[in-house]
Amino acid sequence: MSSDSSATSAPRTCRLIYKSQTSWDLLSNESLLELAESSAVRNGEDDITGLLVLSGEAFLQVLEGPVDPVNDLYLKISRDTRHGSLRLLTYEPITERLFKDWAMHVVDLHDLPLAQREFLAGKYPSGEDSIAIPDDDRLALSLLLDARQITLSETDRGGG
């Protein structure tokens, strides 16, 4: 019985993935850098990890962490006027984080090297010089994992 009570007292962890359209004032590299830095500090304090992908004017973000802080952050995002057409793609309990590398990291797909952009464009729908953010939760997670892997590979090679 004691293992059951310890399991219920352990913090519940979740993964939340959403997509949205961004306002123009958030598209500059300076604005994105400021967002990533301030989010990393707050998310680190709340034990939230994740990745934000920008493709054209669309965001795709994954948040992982304790249920209450993740829920509070998503509520804050839903009220943020810099996000439009917000759509929750998935929300699920998890036992292991897939995006534990960063409290927050931003990947602008347009800034990736050509070979990586072409790889993503061949795997995901694309048009107008950007990768389309999928509506399907499995494809969205796949795109996030690809962006994570590309970023980690570039870091390992000294690219950032």
Short mmCIF file of C-alpha atoms in Angstrom, two decimals:
data_model
loop_
_atom_site.label_atom_id
_atom_site.label_comp_id
_atom_site.label_asym_id
_atom_site.label_seq_id
_atom_site.Cartn_x
_atom_site.Cartn_y
_atom_site.Cartn_z
CA MET A 1 0.00 0.00 0.00
CA SER A 2 2.79 2.45 0.73
CA SER A 3 3.92 2.43 -2.90
CA ASP A 4 0.42 3.53 -3.96
CA SER A 5 0.45 6.49 -1.57
CA SER A 6 3.93 7.56 -2.68
CA ALA A 7 2.84 7.36 -6.31
CA THR A 8 -0.08 9.70 -5.64
CA SER A 9 2.10 12.14 -3.71
CA ALA A 10 4.66 12.37 -6.53
CA PRO A 11 4.26 15.48 -8.69
CA ARG A 12 2.19 14.80 -11.75
CA THR A 13 4.02 15.72 -14.93
CA CYS A 14 2.41 16.57 -18.25
CA ARG A 15 3.22 17.49 -21.84
CA LEU A 16 1.25 20.24 -23.55
CA ILE A 17 1.62 21.12 -27.23
CA TYR A 18 -0.10 24.08 -28.85
CA LYS A 19 0.13 26.08 -32.04
CA SER A 20 -0.70 29.71 -32.67
CA GLN A 21 -0.21 32.58 -35.04
CA THR A 22 2.13 35.29 -33.88
CA SER A 23 1.87 39.02 -34.12
CA TRP A 24 4.48 40.89 -36.14
CA ASP A 25 6.04 42.53 -33.08
CA LEU A 26 7.24 39.13 -31.88
CA LEU A 27 8.92 38.12 -35.13
CA SER A 28 12.14 40.11 -34.77
CA ASN A 29 15.21 38.21 -33.64
CA GLU A 30 15.59 40.60 -30.70
CA SER A 31 12.02 39.97 -29.54
CA LEU A 32 12.44 36.22 -29.84
CA LEU A 33 15.72 36.32 -27.92
CA GLU A 34 14.14 38.39 -25.15
CA LEU A 35 11.18 35.99 -25.01
CA ALA A 36 13.45 32.94 -24.80
CA GLU A 37 15.62 34.47 -22.08
CA SER A 38 12.78 35.68 -19.87
CA SER A 39 10.81 32.45 -20.39
CA ALA A 40 13.83 30.31 -19.53
CA VAL A 41 14.21 32.08 -16.18
CA ARG A 42 10.52 31.77 -15.24
CA ASN A 43 10.21 28.23 -16.58
CA GLY A 44 13.33 27.14 -14.70
CA GLU A 45 11.80 28.40 -11.47
CA ASP A 46 8.64 26.36 -12.20
CA ASP A 47 10.49 23.23 -13.43
CA ILE A 48 9.02 23.65 -16.93
CA THR A 49 11.04 22.58 -19.95
CA GLY A 50 10.21 22.99 -23.59
CA LEU A 51 10.84 24.13 -27.10
CA LEU A 52 9.26 26.87 -29.19
CA VAL A 53 9.39 26.53 -32.98
CA LEU A 54 8.70 29.48 -35.25
CA SER A 55 7.83 28.85 -38.88
CA GLY A 56 6.79 31.90 -40.84
CA GLU A 57 4.16 33.55 -38.63
CA ALA A 58 3.24 30.35 -36.77
CA PHE A 59 4.38 29.05 -33.41
CA LEU A 60 4.50 25.46 -32.25
CA GLN A 61 5.41 24.99 -28.62
CA VAL A 62 5.80 22.07 -26.25
CA LEU A 63 5.77 22.55 -22.49
CA GLU A 64 6.67 19.77 -20.06
CA GLY A 65 6.56 19.91 -16.30
CA PRO A 66 4.37 19.76 -13.23
CA VAL A 67 0.68 19.97 -14.08
CA ASP A 68 -0.21 23.15 -12.17
CA PRO A 69 2.66 25.34 -13.45
CA VAL A 70 2.13 24.10 -17.04
CA ASN A 71 -1.60 24.82 -16.79
CA ASP A 72 -0.93 28.29 -15.34
CA LEU A 73 1.55 29.07 -18.13
CA TYR A 74 -0.83 27.94 -20.86
CA LEU A 75 -3.58 30.11 -19.37
CA LYS A 76 -1.17 33.06 -19.44
CA ILE A 77 -0.26 32.29 -23.08
CA SER A 78 -3.95 32.08 -24.00
CA ARG A 79 -4.40 35.65 -22.72
CA ASP A 80 -1.27 36.98 -24.45
CA THR A 81 -2.25 39.22 -27.37
CA ARG A 82 0.92 38.25 -29.23
CA HIS A 83 -0.72 34.86 -29.89
CA GLY A 84 -3.71 34.48 -32.19
CA SER A 85 -5.66 31.42 -33.30
CA LEU A 86 -4.34 29.48 -30.32
CA ARG A 87 -5.05 25.77 -30.62
CA LEU A 88 -4.28 23.09 -28.06
CA LEU A 89 -2.99 20.03 -29.94
CA THR A 90 -2.29 17.66 -27.07
CA TYR A 91 -2.23 17.53 -23.31
CA GLU A 92 -1.15 14.30 -21.65
CA PRO A 93 0.42 12.89 -18.52
CA ILE A 94 4.01 11.77 -19.00
CA THR A 95 6.56 9.78 -17.06
CA GLU A 96 9.57 11.01 -19.03
CA ARG A 97 10.36 14.38 -20.58
CA LEU A 98 11.39 14.50 -24.23
CA PHE A 99 12.43 18.17 -24.09
CA LYS A 100 14.44 18.25 -20.87
CA ASP A 101 17.37 20.01 -22.57
CA TRP A 102 16.09 23.54 -22.06
CA ALA A 103 13.90 25.57 -19.70
CA MET A 104 13.01 27.25 -22.99
CA HIS A 105 14.63 27.27 -26.38
CA VAL A 106 13.48 28.93 -29.59
CA VAL A 107 14.13 27.52 -33.06
CA ASP A 108 13.26 29.67 -36.06
CA LEU A 109 13.02 27.16 -38.89
CA HIS A 110 13.86 29.88 -41.42
CA ASP A 111 17.26 30.34 -39.74
CA LEU A 112 18.24 26.67 -40.03
CA PRO A 113 20.91 25.68 -42.55
CA LEU A 114 19.54 24.87 -46.01
CA ALA A 115 20.05 21.09 -45.69
CA GLN A 116 17.99 20.95 -42.48
CA ARG A 117 15.24 23.16 -43.95
CA GLU A 118 15.09 20.94 -47.04
CA PHE A 119 14.89 17.83 -44.85
CA LEU A 120 11.95 19.29 -42.92
CA ALA A 121 10.26 20.57 -46.11
CA GLY A 122 10.45 17.04 -47.53
CA LYS A 123 8.91 15.54 -44.42
CA TYR A 124 6.22 18.12 -43.56
CA PRO A 125 3.87 20.19 -45.70
CA SER A 126 5.46 23.47 -46.69
CA GLY A 127 4.80 26.53 -48.74
CA GLU A 128 5.54 30.25 -48.96
CA ASP A 129 9.11 29.68 -47.75
CA SER A 130 8.03 28.05 -44.47
CA ILE A 131 7.15 24.67 -43.00
CA ALA A 132 3.45 24.37 -42.22
CA ILE A 133 2.80 23.75 -38.53
CA PRO A 134 0.81 20.49 -38.43
CA ASP A 135 -2.69 20.29 -36.93
CA ASP A 136 -2.18 16.62 -36.14
CA ASP A 137 -0.75 16.13 -32.66
CA ARG A 138 1.54 13.26 -33.72
CA LEU A 139 3.00 15.22 -36.63
CA ALA A 140 3.41 18.27 -34.40
CA LEU A 141 5.35 16.20 -31.85
CA SER A 142 7.43 14.74 -34.68
CA LEU A 143 8.30 18.23 -35.96
CA LEU A 144 9.26 19.33 -32.44
CA LEU A 145 11.47 16.26 -32.01
CA ASP A 146 13.11 16.89 -35.40
CA ALA A 147 13.76 20.53 -34.45
CA ARG A 148 15.20 19.38 -31.11
CA GLN A 149 17.49 16.87 -32.80
CA ILE A 150 18.68 19.37 -35.41
CA THR A 151 19.38 21.93 -32.69
CA LEU A 152 21.27 19.45 -30.51
CA SER A 153 23.24 18.21 -33.53
CA GLU A 154 24.19 21.78 -34.46
CA THR A 155 25.25 22.46 -30.85
CA ASP A 156 27.38 19.31 -30.82
CA ARG A 157 29.09 20.49 -34.02
CA GLY A 158 29.70 23.93 -32.51
CA GLY A 159 26.95 25.63 -34.49
CA GLY A 160 25.16 27.25 -31.57
#
